[in-house]
Amino acid sequence: MSRVLKNTQATQTLTACGTVSCSAPEVMRDQRYSAKADVFSFGVCLWSMLTRKKPFHKKTDAQIVIAVAVEGKRLPIPAKAPKGMAKLMKACWQSEPKSRPDFKTCLETLQALQLPPASPHPLMRGTTIELETTPDDVVSDGKEDLVI
């Protein structure tokens, strides 16, 4: 935690595993950690994808460390989160690394959810891209054809 608190001038502090806002409590505390720290971060990534927001966006790094590593607080589960996704995020954010699922379990859980594709970003709605090739697009060097 002292590593984070010393650097109050930086806009984004990095831990050994990445940004503070996505780090597991044990990483923030500078304790030994395993792949389960990445599972915690994966849960934060799920939250970001679902909400389309940056985690803890209004908090300083010091505030994030105190909230997550000291007080045990977690990001709020979005109301629109499917039950299975909410359960997975909570499992990924367990305080005790041994209690977190492994990535195989995370994958199986996501596959079981069978979620529909997300709606496109508002700026992308109604935008379609069609790719097709014509004989004019084929370039030959005598060895093989390359489609551009």
mmCIF file of N, CA and C in Angstrom:
data_model
loop_
_atom_site.group_PDB
_atom_site.id
_atom_site.type_symbol
_atom_site.label_atom_id
_atom_site.label_comp_id
_atom_site.label_asym_id
_atom_site.label_seq_id
_atom_site.Cartn_x
_atom_site.Cartn_y
_atom_site.Cartn_z
ATOM 1 N N MET A 1 0.820 -1.177 0.000
ATOM 2 C CA MET A 1 0.000 0.000 0.000
ATOM 3 C C MET A 1 0.869 1.247 0.000
ATOM 4 N N SER A 2 2.000 1.193 0.674
ATOM 5 C CA SER A 2 2.855 2.381 0.732
ATOM 6 C C SER A 2 3.364 2.760 -0.646
ATOM 7 N N ARG A 3 3.580 1.752 -1.499
ATOM 8 C CA ARG A 3 4.025 2.030 -2.859
ATOM 9 C C ARG A 3 3.002 2.889 -3.592
ATOM 10 N N VAL A 4 1.745 2.602 -3.381
ATOM 11 C CA VAL A 4 0.685 3.355 -4.037
ATOM 12 C C VAL A 4 0.556 4.735 -3.423
ATOM 13 N N LEU A 5 0.570 4.814 -2.115
ATOM 14 C CA LEU A 5 0.362 6.087 -1.436
ATOM 15 C C LEU A 5 1.499 7.067 -1.656
ATOM 16 N N LYS A 6 2.716 6.582 -1.896
ATOM 17 C CA LYS A 6 3.859 7.464 -2.142
ATOM 18 C C LYS A 6 3.694 8.240 -3.441
ATOM 19 N N ASN A 7 3.057 7.629 -4.406
ATOM 20 C CA ASN A 7 2.991 8.212 -5.736
ATOM 21 C C ASN A 7 1.673 8.952 -5.946
ATOM 22 N N THR A 8 1.428 9.988 -5.189
ATOM 23 C CA THR A 8 0.165 10.711 -5.294
ATOM 24 C C THR A 8 0.127 11.641 -6.491
ATOM 25 N N GLN A 9 1.266 11.921 -7.111
ATOM 26 C CA GLN A 9 1.300 12.807 -8.268
ATOM 27 C C GLN A 9 0.902 12.090 -9.553
ATOM 28 N N ALA A 10 1.033 10.793 -9.594
ATOM 29 C CA ALA A 10 0.733 10.043 -10.816
ATOM 30 C C ALA A 10 -0.775 9.976 -11.038
ATOM 31 N N THR A 11 -1.167 9.933 -12.279
ATOM 32 C CA THR A 11 -2.588 9.820 -12.583
ATOM 33 C C THR A 11 -3.046 8.373 -12.510
ATOM 34 N N GLN A 12 -2.133 7.433 -12.703
ATOM 35 C CA GLN A 12 -2.486 6.027 -12.644
ATOM 36 C C GLN A 12 -1.275 5.252 -12.147
ATOM 37 N N THR A 13 -1.418 4.633 -10.994
ATOM 38 C CA THR A 13 -0.323 3.881 -10.414
ATOM 39 C C THR A 13 -0.393 2.435 -10.880
ATOM 40 N N LEU A 14 0.754 1.870 -11.198
ATOM 41 C CA LEU A 14 0.817 0.478 -11.615
ATOM 42 C C LEU A 14 1.327 -0.375 -10.477
ATOM 43 N N THR A 15 0.729 -1.548 -10.315
ATOM 44 C CA THR A 15 1.256 -2.538 -9.391
ATOM 45 C C THR A 15 2.069 -3.505 -10.237
ATOM 46 N N ALA A 16 2.565 -4.555 -9.605
ATOM 47 C CA ALA A 16 3.314 -5.563 -10.353
ATOM 48 C C ALA A 16 2.418 -6.247 -11.384
ATOM 49 N N CYS A 17 1.106 -6.186 -11.178
ATOM 50 C CA CYS A 17 0.161 -6.857 -12.077
ATOM 51 C C CYS A 17 -0.612 -5.920 -12.981
ATOM 52 N N GLY A 18 -0.461 -4.631 -12.834
ATOM 53 C CA GLY A 18 -1.227 -3.717 -13.679
ATOM 54 C C GLY A 18 -1.729 -2.523 -12.899
ATOM 55 N N THR A 19 -2.868 -1.984 -13.320
ATOM 56 C CA THR A 19 -3.401 -0.799 -12.659
ATOM 57 C C THR A 19 -4.056 -1.160 -11.334
ATOM 58 N N VAL A 20 -4.023 -0.227 -10.423
ATOM 59 C CA VAL A 20 -4.584 -0.444 -9.090
ATOM 60 C C VAL A 20 -6.070 -0.773 -9.168
ATOM 61 N N SER A 21 -6.800 -0.103 -10.031
ATOM 62 C CA SER A 21 -8.254 -0.291 -10.083
ATOM 63 C C SER A 21 -8.672 -1.714 -10.458
ATOM 64 N N CYS A 22 -7.778 -2.469 -11.058
ATOM 65 C CA CYS A 22 -8.094 -3.848 -11.449
ATOM 66 C C CYS A 22 -7.373 -4.888 -10.597
ATOM 67 N N SER A 23 -6.573 -4.449 -9.649
ATOM 68 C CA SER A 23 -5.724 -5.366 -8.884
ATOM 69 C C SER A 23 -6.456 -6.050 -7.737
ATOM 70 N N ALA A 24 -6.005 -7.259 -7.440
ATOM 71 C CA ALA A 24 -6.527 -8.023 -6.315
ATOM 72 C C ALA A 24 -5.990 -7.446 -5.004
ATOM 73 N N PRO A 25 -6.722 -7.640 -3.914
ATOM 74 C CA PRO A 25 -6.277 -7.104 -2.621
ATOM 75 C C PRO A 25 -4.872 -7.555 -2.224
ATOM 76 N N GLU A 26 -4.535 -8.814 -2.490
ATOM 77 C CA GLU A 26 -3.215 -9.309 -2.094
ATOM 78 C C GLU A 26 -2.099 -8.631 -2.878
ATOM 79 N N VAL A 27 -2.384 -8.234 -4.107
ATOM 80 C CA VAL A 27 -1.397 -7.507 -4.911
ATOM 81 C C VAL A 27 -1.226 -6.106 -4.336
ATOM 82 N N MET A 28 -2.341 -5.476 -3.985
ATOM 83 C CA MET A 28 -2.284 -4.137 -3.391
ATOM 84 C C MET A 28 -1.508 -4.129 -2.081
ATOM 85 N N ARG A 29 -1.622 -5.228 -1.330
ATOM 86 C CA ARG A 29 -0.932 -5.328 -0.036
ATOM 87 C C ARG A 29 0.516 -5.781 -0.186
ATOM 88 N N ASP A 30 0.953 -5.990 -1.429
ATOM 89 C CA ASP A 30 2.314 -6.439 -1.718
ATOM 90 C C ASP A 30 2.596 -7.798 -1.079
ATOM 91 N N GLN A 31 1.590 -8.670 -1.094
ATOM 92 C CA GLN A 31 1.718 -10.020 -0.562
ATOM 93 C C GLN A 31 1.989 -10.983 -1.709
ATOM 94 N N ARG A 32 2.310 -12.212 -1.358
ATOM 95 C CA ARG A 32 2.476 -13.237 -2.391
ATOM 96 C C ARG A 32 1.136 -13.444 -3.072
ATOM 97 N N TYR A 33 1.181 -13.678 -4.371
ATOM 98 C CA TYR A 33 -0.066 -13.895 -5.094
ATOM 99 C C TYR A 33 0.136 -14.936 -6.177
ATOM 100 N N SER A 34 -0.988 -15.437 -6.670
ATOM 101 C CA SER A 34 -0.986 -16.504 -7.675
ATOM 102 C C SER A 34 -1.865 -16.086 -8.853
ATOM 103 N N ALA A 35 -2.185 -17.054 -9.685
ATOM 104 C CA ALA A 35 -3.076 -16.794 -10.825
ATOM 105 C C ALA A 35 -4.455 -16.350 -10.354
ATOM 106 N N LYS A 36 -4.782 -16.623 -9.109
ATOM 107 C CA LYS A 36 -6.078 -16.196 -8.576
ATOM 108 C C LYS A 36 -6.174 -14.670 -8.506
ATOM 109 N N ALA A 37 -5.030 -13.975 -8.484
ATOM 110 C CA ALA A 37 -5.051 -12.504 -8.556
ATOM 111 C C ALA A 37 -5.563 -12.074 -9.926
ATOM 112 N N ASP A 38 -5.211 -12.834 -10.956
ATOM 113 C CA ASP A 38 -5.699 -12.541 -12.305
ATOM 114 C C ASP A 38 -7.202 -12.808 -12.419
ATOM 115 N N VAL A 39 -7.685 -13.792 -11.674
ATOM 116 C CA VAL A 39 -9.118 -14.084 -11.662
ATOM 117 C C VAL A 39 -9.873 -12.894 -11.062
ATOM 118 N N PHE A 40 -9.326 -12.318 -9.992
ATOM 119 C CA PHE A 40 -9.935 -11.123 -9.401
ATOM 120 C C PHE A 40 -10.008 -10.019 -10.459
ATOM 121 N N SER A 41 -8.903 -9.790 -11.147
ATOM 122 C CA SER A 41 -8.851 -8.760 -12.195
ATOM 123 C C SER A 41 -9.829 -9.064 -13.323
ATOM 124 N N PHE A 42 -9.974 -10.335 -13.650
ATOM 125 C CA PHE A 42 -10.929 -10.745 -14.678
ATOM 126 C C PHE A 42 -12.347 -10.345 -14.281
ATOM 127 N N GLY A 43 -12.668 -10.504 -13.008
ATOM 128 C CA GLY A 43 -13.983 -10.080 -12.520
ATOM 129 C C GLY A 43 -14.198 -8.589 -12.710
ATOM 130 N N VAL A 44 -13.140 -7.810 -12.503
ATOM 131 C CA VAL A 44 -13.221 -6.360 -12.724
ATOM 132 C C VAL A 44 -13.420 -6.075 -14.215
ATOM 133 N N CYS A 45 -12.738 -6.832 -15.069
ATOM 134 C CA CYS A 45 -12.909 -6.664 -16.523
ATOM 135 C C CYS A 45 -14.342 -6.987 -16.945
ATOM 136 N N LEU A 46 -14.916 -8.032 -16.370
ATOM 137 C CA LEU A 46 -16.315 -8.356 -16.662
ATOM 138 C C LEU A 46 -17.213 -7.178 -16.296
ATOM 139 N N TRP A 47 -16.965 -6.612 -15.114
ATOM 140 C CA TRP A 47 -17.746 -5.458 -14.653
ATOM 141 C C TRP A 47 -17.614 -4.304 -15.648
ATOM 142 N N SER A 48 -16.399 -4.036 -16.096
ATOM 143 C CA SER A 48 -16.160 -2.933 -17.041
ATOM 144 C C SER A 48 -16.869 -3.164 -18.370
ATOM 145 N N MET A 49 -16.828 -4.399 -18.856
ATOM 146 C CA MET A 49 -17.496 -4.700 -20.123
ATOM 147 C C MET A 49 -19.007 -4.563 -19.995
ATOM 148 N N LEU A 50 -19.531 -4.978 -18.868
ATOM 149 C CA LEU A 50 -20.974 -4.925 -18.657
ATOM 150 C C LEU A 50 -21.472 -3.494 -18.462
ATOM 151 N N THR A 51 -20.709 -2.695 -17.742
ATOM 152 C CA THR A 51 -21.137 -1.322 -17.442
ATOM 153 C C THR A 51 -20.637 -0.298 -18.452
ATOM 154 N N ARG A 52 -19.601 -0.692 -19.205
ATOM 155 C CA ARG A 52 -18.924 0.227 -20.133
ATOM 156 C C ARG A 52 -18.366 1.439 -19.385
ATOM 157 N N LYS A 53 -17.865 1.171 -18.181
ATOM 158 C CA LYS A 53 -17.269 2.224 -17.355
ATOM 159 C C LYS A 53 -15.904 1.778 -16.856
ATOM 160 N N LYS A 54 -15.106 2.754 -16.483
ATOM 161 C CA LYS A 54 -13.809 2.489 -15.879
ATOM 162 C C LYS A 54 -14.051 2.213 -14.389
ATOM 163 N N PRO A 55 -13.479 1.133 -13.850
ATOM 164 C CA PRO A 55 -13.716 0.833 -12.437
ATOM 165 C C PRO A 55 -13.154 1.914 -11.516
ATOM 166 N N PHE A 56 -13.921 2.244 -10.509
ATOM 167 C CA PHE A 56 -13.519 3.238 -9.505
ATOM 168 C C PHE A 56 -13.110 4.558 -10.148
ATOM 169 N N HIS A 57 -13.785 4.958 -11.214
ATOM 170 C CA HIS A 57 -13.365 6.113 -12.016
ATOM 171 C C HIS A 57 -13.309 7.435 -11.257
ATOM 172 N N LYS A 58 -13.997 7.568 -10.164
ATOM 173 C CA LYS A 58 -13.964 8.832 -9.414
ATOM 174 C C LYS A 58 -13.074 8.748 -8.179
ATOM 175 N N LYS A 59 -12.335 7.661 -8.031
ATOM 176 C CA LYS A 59 -11.496 7.448 -6.850
ATOM 177 C C LYS A 59 -10.019 7.583 -7.191
ATOM 178 N N THR A 60 -9.245 8.026 -6.209
ATOM 179 C CA THR A 60 -7.789 8.053 -6.365
ATOM 180 C C THR A 60 -7.263 6.649 -6.106
ATOM 181 N N ASP A 61 -6.023 6.413 -6.484
ATOM 182 C CA ASP A 61 -5.419 5.100 -6.230
ATOM 183 C C ASP A 61 -5.402 4.787 -4.739
ATOM 184 N N ALA A 62 -5.091 5.781 -3.924
ATOM 185 C CA ALA A 62 -5.058 5.574 -2.471
ATOM 186 C C ALA A 62 -6.442 5.189 -1.953
ATOM 187 N N GLN A 63 -7.479 5.837 -2.440
ATOM 188 C CA GLN A 63 -8.844 5.513 -2.022
ATOM 189 C C GLN A 63 -9.231 4.095 -2.444
ATOM 190 N N ILE A 64 -8.778 3.687 -3.624
ATOM 191 C CA ILE A 64 -9.075 2.338 -4.111
ATOM 192 C C ILE A 64 -8.398 1.301 -3.218
ATOM 193 N N VAL A 65 -7.134 1.525 -2.893
ATOM 194 C CA VAL A 65 -6.394 0.582 -2.045
ATOM 195 C C VAL A 65 -7.068 0.451 -0.685
ATOM 196 N N ILE A 66 -7.425 1.561 -0.087
ATOM 197 C CA ILE A 66 -8.071 1.519 1.232
ATOM 198 C C ILE A 66 -9.407 0.782 1.142
ATOM 199 N N ALA A 67 -10.203 1.111 0.134
ATOM 200 C CA ALA A 67 -11.518 0.481 -0.010
ATOM 201 C C ALA A 67 -11.419 -1.022 -0.260
ATOM 202 N N VAL A 68 -10.568 -1.429 -1.199
ATOM 203 C CA VAL A 68 -10.506 -2.837 -1.610
ATOM 204 C C VAL A 68 -9.638 -3.680 -0.679
ATOM 205 N N ALA A 69 -8.418 -3.227 -0.415
ATOM 206 C CA ALA A 69 -7.462 -4.047 0.342
ATOM 207 C C ALA A 69 -7.643 -3.952 1.850
ATOM 208 N N VAL A 70 -8.111 -2.811 2.337
ATOM 209 C CA VAL A 70 -8.247 -2.633 3.786
ATOM 210 C C VAL A 70 -9.685 -2.882 4.243
ATOM 211 N N GLU A 71 -10.644 -2.240 3.573
ATOM 212 C CA GLU A 71 -12.043 -2.328 4.004
ATOM 213 C C GLU A 71 -12.810 -3.481 3.359
ATOM 214 N N GLY A 72 -12.232 -4.129 2.350
ATOM 215 C CA GLY A 72 -12.883 -5.271 1.706
ATOM 216 C C GLY A 72 -14.051 -4.918 0.802
ATOM 217 N N LYS A 73 -14.127 -3.681 0.356
ATOM 218 C CA LYS A 73 -15.228 -3.261 -0.521
ATOM 219 C C LYS A 73 -14.983 -3.735 -1.949
ATOM 220 N N ARG A 74 -16.078 -3.895 -2.684
ATOM 221 C CA ARG A 74 -16.018 -4.318 -4.074
ATOM 222 C C ARG A 74 -16.899 -3.405 -4.919
ATOM 223 N N LEU A 75 -16.727 -3.491 -6.219
ATOM 224 C CA LEU A 75 -17.574 -2.732 -7.139
ATOM 225 C C LEU A 75 -19.024 -3.193 -6.987
ATOM 226 N N PRO A 76 -19.979 -2.293 -7.200
ATOM 227 C CA PRO A 76 -21.383 -2.708 -7.102
ATOM 228 C C PRO A 76 -21.771 -3.588 -8.290
ATOM 229 N N ILE A 77 -22.525 -4.616 -8.024
ATOM 230 C CA ILE A 77 -23.002 -5.480 -9.102
ATOM 231 C C ILE A 77 -24.084 -4.704 -9.859
ATOM 232 N N PRO A 78 -23.919 -4.531 -11.168
ATOM 233 C CA PRO A 78 -24.916 -3.781 -11.940
ATOM 234 C C PRO A 78 -26.291 -4.456 -11.903
ATOM 235 N N ALA A 79 -27.326 -3.646 -11.799
ATOM 236 C CA ALA A 79 -28.692 -4.172 -11.754
ATOM 237 C C ALA A 79 -29.022 -4.971 -13.014
ATOM 238 N N LYS A 80 -28.435 -4.580 -14.149
ATOM 239 C CA LYS A 80 -28.735 -5.259 -15.416
ATOM 240 C C LYS A 80 -27.901 -6.520 -15.633
ATOM 241 N N ALA A 81 -27.058 -6.875 -14.678
ATOM 242 C CA ALA A 81 -26.206 -8.059 -14.837
ATOM 243 C C ALA A 81 -27.046 -9.330 -14.762
ATOM 244 N N PRO A 82 -26.871 -10.241 -15.715
ATOM 245 C CA PRO A 82 -27.539 -11.539 -15.603
ATOM 246 C C PRO A 82 -27.106 -12.214 -14.299
ATOM 247 N N LYS A 83 -28.019 -12.995 -13.705
ATOM 248 C CA LYS A 83 -27.728 -13.610 -12.399
ATOM 249 C C LYS A 83 -26.426 -14.404 -12.407
ATOM 250 N N GLY A 84 -26.211 -15.178 -13.458
ATOM 251 C CA GLY A 84 -24.997 -15.986 -13.537
ATOM 252 C C GLY A 84 -23.739 -15.138 -13.608
ATOM 253 N N MET A 85 -23.814 -14.020 -14.317
ATOM 254 C CA MET A 85 -22.676 -13.101 -14.426
ATOM 255 C C MET A 85 -22.415 -12.432 -13.076
ATOM 256 N N ALA A 86 -23.482 -12.033 -12.387
ATOM 257 C CA ALA A 86 -23.337 -11.416 -11.064
ATOM 258 C C ALA A 86 -22.681 -12.399 -10.096
ATOM 259 N N LYS A 87 -23.123 -13.634 -10.153
ATOM 260 C CA LYS A 87 -22.558 -14.670 -9.281
ATOM 261 C C LYS A 87 -21.076 -14.896 -9.596
ATOM 262 N N LEU A 88 -20.725 -14.891 -10.882
ATOM 263 C CA LEU A 88 -19.331 -15.081 -11.286
ATOM 264 C C LEU A 88 -18.460 -13.922 -10.806
ATOM 265 N N MET A 89 -18.933 -12.686 -10.967
ATOM 266 C CA MET A 89 -18.152 -11.535 -10.501
ATOM 267 C C MET A 89 -17.915 -11.625 -8.996
ATOM 268 N N LYS A 90 -18.961 -11.957 -8.243
ATOM 269 C CA LYS A 90 -18.818 -12.088 -6.785
ATOM 270 C C LYS A 90 -17.804 -13.175 -6.436
ATOM 271 N N ALA A 91 -17.846 -14.283 -7.172
ATOM 272 C CA ALA A 91 -16.898 -15.373 -6.921
ATOM 273 C C ALA A 91 -15.467 -14.935 -7.225
ATOM 274 N N CYS A 92 -15.292 -14.187 -8.311
ATOM 275 C CA CYS A 92 -13.955 -13.703 -8.684
ATOM 276 C C CYS A 92 -13.405 -12.721 -7.655
ATOM 277 N N TRP A 93 -14.286 -12.013 -6.966
ATOM 278 C CA TRP A 93 -13.870 -10.975 -6.017
ATOM 279 C C TRP A 93 -13.783 -11.458 -4.576
ATOM 280 N N GLN A 94 -13.776 -12.759 -4.353
ATOM 281 C CA GLN A 94 -13.642 -13.268 -2.985
ATOM 282 C C GLN A 94 -12.344 -12.759 -2.371
ATOM 283 N N SER A 95 -12.391 -12.416 -1.093
ATOM 284 C CA SER A 95 -11.198 -11.897 -0.408
ATOM 285 C C SER A 95 -10.090 -12.935 -0.350
ATOM 286 N N GLU A 96 -10.470 -14.168 -0.104
ATOM 287 C CA GLU A 96 -9.495 -15.255 0.004
ATOM 288 C C GLU A 96 -9.240 -15.832 -1.390
ATOM 289 N N PRO A 97 -8.009 -15.732 -1.902
ATOM 290 C CA PRO A 97 -7.721 -16.225 -3.254
ATOM 291 C C PRO A 97 -8.143 -17.677 -3.489
ATOM 292 N N LYS A 98 -7.994 -18.530 -2.480
ATOM 293 C CA LYS A 98 -8.359 -19.945 -2.638
ATOM 294 C C LYS A 98 -9.849 -20.121 -2.917
ATOM 295 N N SER A 99 -10.646 -19.148 -2.502
ATOM 296 C CA SER A 99 -12.098 -19.225 -2.692
ATOM 297 C C SER A 99 -12.541 -18.790 -4.085
ATOM 298 N N ARG A 100 -11.639 -18.191 -4.841
ATOM 299 C CA ARG A 100 -11.971 -17.733 -6.198
ATOM 300 C C ARG A 100 -11.935 -18.913 -7.173
ATOM 301 N N PRO A 101 -12.761 -18.864 -8.214
ATOM 302 C CA PRO A 101 -12.715 -19.943 -9.211
ATOM 303 C C PRO A 101 -11.435 -19.870 -10.035
ATOM 304 N N ASP A 102 -11.115 -20.961 -10.709
ATOM 305 C CA ASP A 102 -10.006 -20.908 -11.660
ATOM 306 C C ASP A 102 -10.573 -20.461 -13.011
ATOM 307 N N PHE A 103 -9.691 -20.209 -13.977
ATOM 308 C CA PHE A 103 -10.164 -19.705 -15.266
ATOM 309 C C PHE A 103 -10.994 -20.733 -16.032
ATOM 310 N N LYS A 104 -10.725 -22.005 -15.825
ATOM 311 C CA LYS A 104 -11.524 -23.032 -16.492
ATOM 312 C C LYS A 104 -12.974 -22.933 -16.025
ATOM 313 N N THR A 105 -13.160 -22.757 -14.738
ATOM 314 C CA THR A 105 -14.506 -22.609 -14.184
ATOM 315 C C THR A 105 -15.166 -21.327 -14.683
ATOM 316 N N CYS A 106 -14.387 -20.251 -14.773
ATOM 317 C CA CYS A 106 -14.924 -18.984 -15.303
ATOM 318 C C CYS A 106 -15.428 -19.178 -16.730
ATOM 319 N N LEU A 107 -14.629 -19.844 -17.553
ATOM 320 C CA LEU A 107 -15.010 -20.091 -18.943
ATOM 321 C C LEU A 107 -16.274 -20.940 -19.018
ATOM 322 N N GLU A 108 -16.319 -22.004 -18.236
ATOM 323 C CA GLU A 108 -17.493 -22.881 -18.238
ATOM 324 C C GLU A 108 -18.743 -22.117 -17.803
ATOM 325 N N THR A 109 -18.585 -21.248 -16.819
ATOM 326 C CA THR A 109 -19.713 -20.444 -16.339
ATOM 327 C C THR A 109 -20.209 -19.510 -17.430
ATOM 328 N N LEU A 110 -19.286 -18.833 -18.104
ATOM 329 C CA LEU A 110 -19.676 -17.915 -19.176
ATOM 330 C C LEU A 110 -20.337 -18.659 -20.334
ATOM 331 N N GLN A 111 -19.802 -19.821 -20.680
ATOM 332 C CA GLN A 111 -20.393 -20.604 -21.771
ATOM 333 C C GLN A 111 -21.806 -21.063 -21.412
ATOM 334 N N ALA A 112 -22.016 -21.398 -20.151
ATOM 335 C CA ALA A 112 -23.334 -21.857 -19.707
ATOM 336 C C ALA A 112 -24.366 -20.728 -19.727
ATOM 337 N N LEU A 113 -23.922 -19.497 -19.620
ATOM 338 C CA LEU A 113 -24.850 -18.361 -19.614
ATOM 339 C C LEU A 113 -25.523 -18.162 -20.961
ATOM 340 N N GLN A 114 -24.843 -18.495 -22.045
ATOM 341 C CA GLN A 114 -25.365 -18.336 -23.402
ATOM 342 C C GLN A 114 -25.989 -16.955 -23.591
ATOM 343 N N LEU A 115 -25.200 -15.941 -23.327
ATOM 344 C CA LEU A 115 -25.670 -14.564 -23.433
ATOM 345 C C LEU A 115 -25.829 -14.144 -24.888
ATOM 346 N N PRO A 116 -26.840 -13.329 -25.172
ATOM 347 C CA PRO A 116 -26.968 -12.805 -26.537
ATOM 348 C C PRO A 116 -25.870 -11.782 -26.784
ATOM 349 N N PRO A 117 -25.538 -11.518 -28.036
ATOM 350 C CA PRO A 117 -24.515 -10.504 -28.319
ATOM 351 C C PRO A 117 -24.942 -9.148 -27.764
ATOM 352 N N ALA A 118 -23.977 -8.387 -27.299
ATOM 353 C CA ALA A 118 -24.263 -7.055 -26.768
ATOM 354 C C ALA A 118 -24.712 -6.140 -27.892
ATOM 355 N N SER A 119 -25.542 -5.175 -27.535
ATOM 356 C CA SER A 119 -25.936 -4.198 -28.550
ATOM 357 C C SER A 119 -24.727 -3.335 -28.865
ATOM 358 N N PRO A 120 -24.604 -2.904 -30.092
ATOM 359 C CA PRO A 120 -23.431 -2.104 -30.456
ATOM 360 C C PRO A 120 -23.431 -0.752 -29.754
ATOM 361 N N HIS A 121 -22.274 -0.168 -29.701
ATOM 362 C CA HIS A 121 -22.136 1.174 -29.144
ATOM 363 C C HIS A 121 -23.055 2.098 -29.935
ATOM 364 N N PRO A 122 -23.670 3.105 -29.280
ATOM 365 C CA PRO A 122 -24.598 3.992 -29.994
ATOM 366 C C PRO A 122 -24.033 4.588 -31.280
ATOM 367 N N LEU A 123 -22.749 4.856 -31.321
ATOM 368 C CA LEU A 123 -22.160 5.425 -32.530
ATOM 369 C C LEU A 123 -22.022 4.405 -33.654
ATOM 370 N N MET A 124 -22.088 3.127 -33.307
ATOM 371 C CA MET A 124 -21.925 2.072 -34.305
ATOM 372 C C MET A 124 -23.260 1.532 -34.810
ATOM 373 N N ARG A 125 -24.362 1.886 -34.167
ATOM 374 C CA ARG A 125 -25.663 1.362 -34.583
ATOM 375 C C ARG A 125 -25.959 1.763 -36.019
ATOM 376 N N GLY A 126 -26.463 0.821 -36.770
ATOM 377 C CA GLY A 126 -26.814 1.088 -38.155
ATOM 378 C C GLY A 126 -25.626 1.057 -39.102
ATOM 379 N N THR A 127 -24.441 0.800 -38.568
ATOM 380 C CA THR A 127 -23.239 0.748 -39.396
ATOM 381 C C THR A 127 -22.974 -0.698 -39.776
ATOM 382 N N THR A 128 -22.838 -0.942 -41.041
ATOM 383 C CA THR A 128 -22.475 -2.286 -41.482
ATOM 384 C C THR A 128 -21.272 -2.194 -42.402
ATOM 385 N N ILE A 129 -20.473 -3.211 -42.332
ATOM 386 C CA ILE A 129 -19.296 -3.289 -43.189
ATOM 387 C C ILE A 129 -19.393 -4.593 -43.959
ATOM 388 N N GLU A 130 -19.370 -4.505 -45.257
ATOM 389 C CA GLU A 130 -19.420 -5.698 -46.084
ATOM 390 C C GLU A 130 -18.085 -5.853 -46.786
ATOM 391 N N LEU A 131 -17.518 -7.024 -46.663
ATOM 392 C CA LEU A 131 -16.253 -7.322 -47.319
ATOM 393 C C LEU A 131 -16.504 -8.336 -48.418
ATOM 394 N N GLU A 132 -16.018 -8.048 -49.561
ATOM 395 C CA GLU A 132 -16.123 -9.001 -50.659
ATOM 396 C C GLU A 132 -14.899 -8.839 -51.546
ATOM 397 N N THR A 133 -14.585 -9.878 -52.253
ATOM 398 C CA THR A 133 -13.442 -9.807 -53.164
ATOM 399 C C THR A 133 -13.921 -10.013 -54.588
ATOM 400 N N THR A 134 -13.229 -9.390 -55.471
ATOM 401 C CA THR A 134 -13.503 -9.555 -56.899
ATOM 402 C C THR A 134 -12.204 -9.997 -57.551
ATOM 403 N N PRO A 135 -12.255 -10.485 -58.773
ATOM 404 C CA PRO A 135 -11.015 -10.905 -59.442
ATOM 405 C C PRO A 135 -9.980 -9.789 -59.524
ATOM 406 N N ASP A 136 -10.410 -8.521 -59.538
ATOM 407 C CA ASP A 136 -9.462 -7.403 -59.600
ATOM 408 C C ASP A 136 -8.662 -7.245 -58.309
ATOM 409 N N ASP A 137 -9.174 -7.834 -57.205
ATOM 410 C CA ASP A 137 -8.505 -7.705 -55.918
ATOM 411 C C ASP A 137 -7.398 -8.736 -55.721
ATOM 412 N N VAL A 138 -7.259 -9.663 -56.621
ATOM 413 C CA VAL A 138 -6.277 -10.730 -56.472
ATOM 414 C C VAL A 138 -4.962 -10.301 -57.111
ATOM 415 N N VAL A 139 -3.890 -10.395 -56.329
ATOM 416 C CA VAL A 139 -2.556 -10.036 -56.805
ATOM 417 C C VAL A 139 -1.752 -11.322 -56.904
ATOM 418 N N SER A 140 -1.065 -11.513 -58.004
ATOM 419 C CA SER A 140 -0.300 -12.731 -58.180
ATOM 420 C C SER A 140 1.163 -12.405 -58.415
ATOM 421 N N ASP A 141 2.035 -13.123 -57.713
ATOM 422 C CA ASP A 141 3.472 -12.979 -57.951
ATOM 423 C C ASP A 141 4.019 -14.239 -58.614
ATOM 424 N N GLY A 142 3.131 -15.089 -59.065
ATOM 425 C CA GLY A 142 3.540 -16.314 -59.724
ATOM 426 C C GLY A 142 3.682 -17.475 -58.762
ATOM 427 N N LYS A 143 3.729 -17.216 -57.471
ATOM 428 C CA LYS A 143 3.897 -18.279 -56.486
ATOM 429 C C LYS A 143 2.567 -18.631 -55.829
ATOM 430 N N GLU A 144 1.859 -17.634 -55.381
ATOM 431 C CA GLU A 144 0.576 -17.861 -54.733
ATOM 432 C C GLU A 144 -0.277 -16.619 -54.903
ATOM 433 N N ASP A 145 -1.551 -16.783 -54.742
ATOM 434 C CA ASP A 145 -2.459 -15.648 -54.853
ATOM 435 C C ASP A 145 -2.681 -15.034 -53.475
ATOM 436 N N LEU A 146 -2.707 -13.747 -53.431
ATOM 437 C CA LEU A 146 -2.956 -13.004 -52.201
ATOM 438 C C LEU A 146 -4.191 -12.158 -52.424
ATOM 439 N N VAL A 147 -5.187 -12.343 -51.599
ATOM 440 C CA VAL A 147 -6.411 -11.558 -51.717
ATOM 441 C C VAL A 147 -6.273 -10.341 -50.821
ATOM 442 N N ILE A 148 -6.457 -9.156 -51.392
ATOM 443 C CA ILE A 148 -6.337 -7.903 -50.643
ATOM 444 C C ILE A 148 -7.701 -7.491 -50.157
#
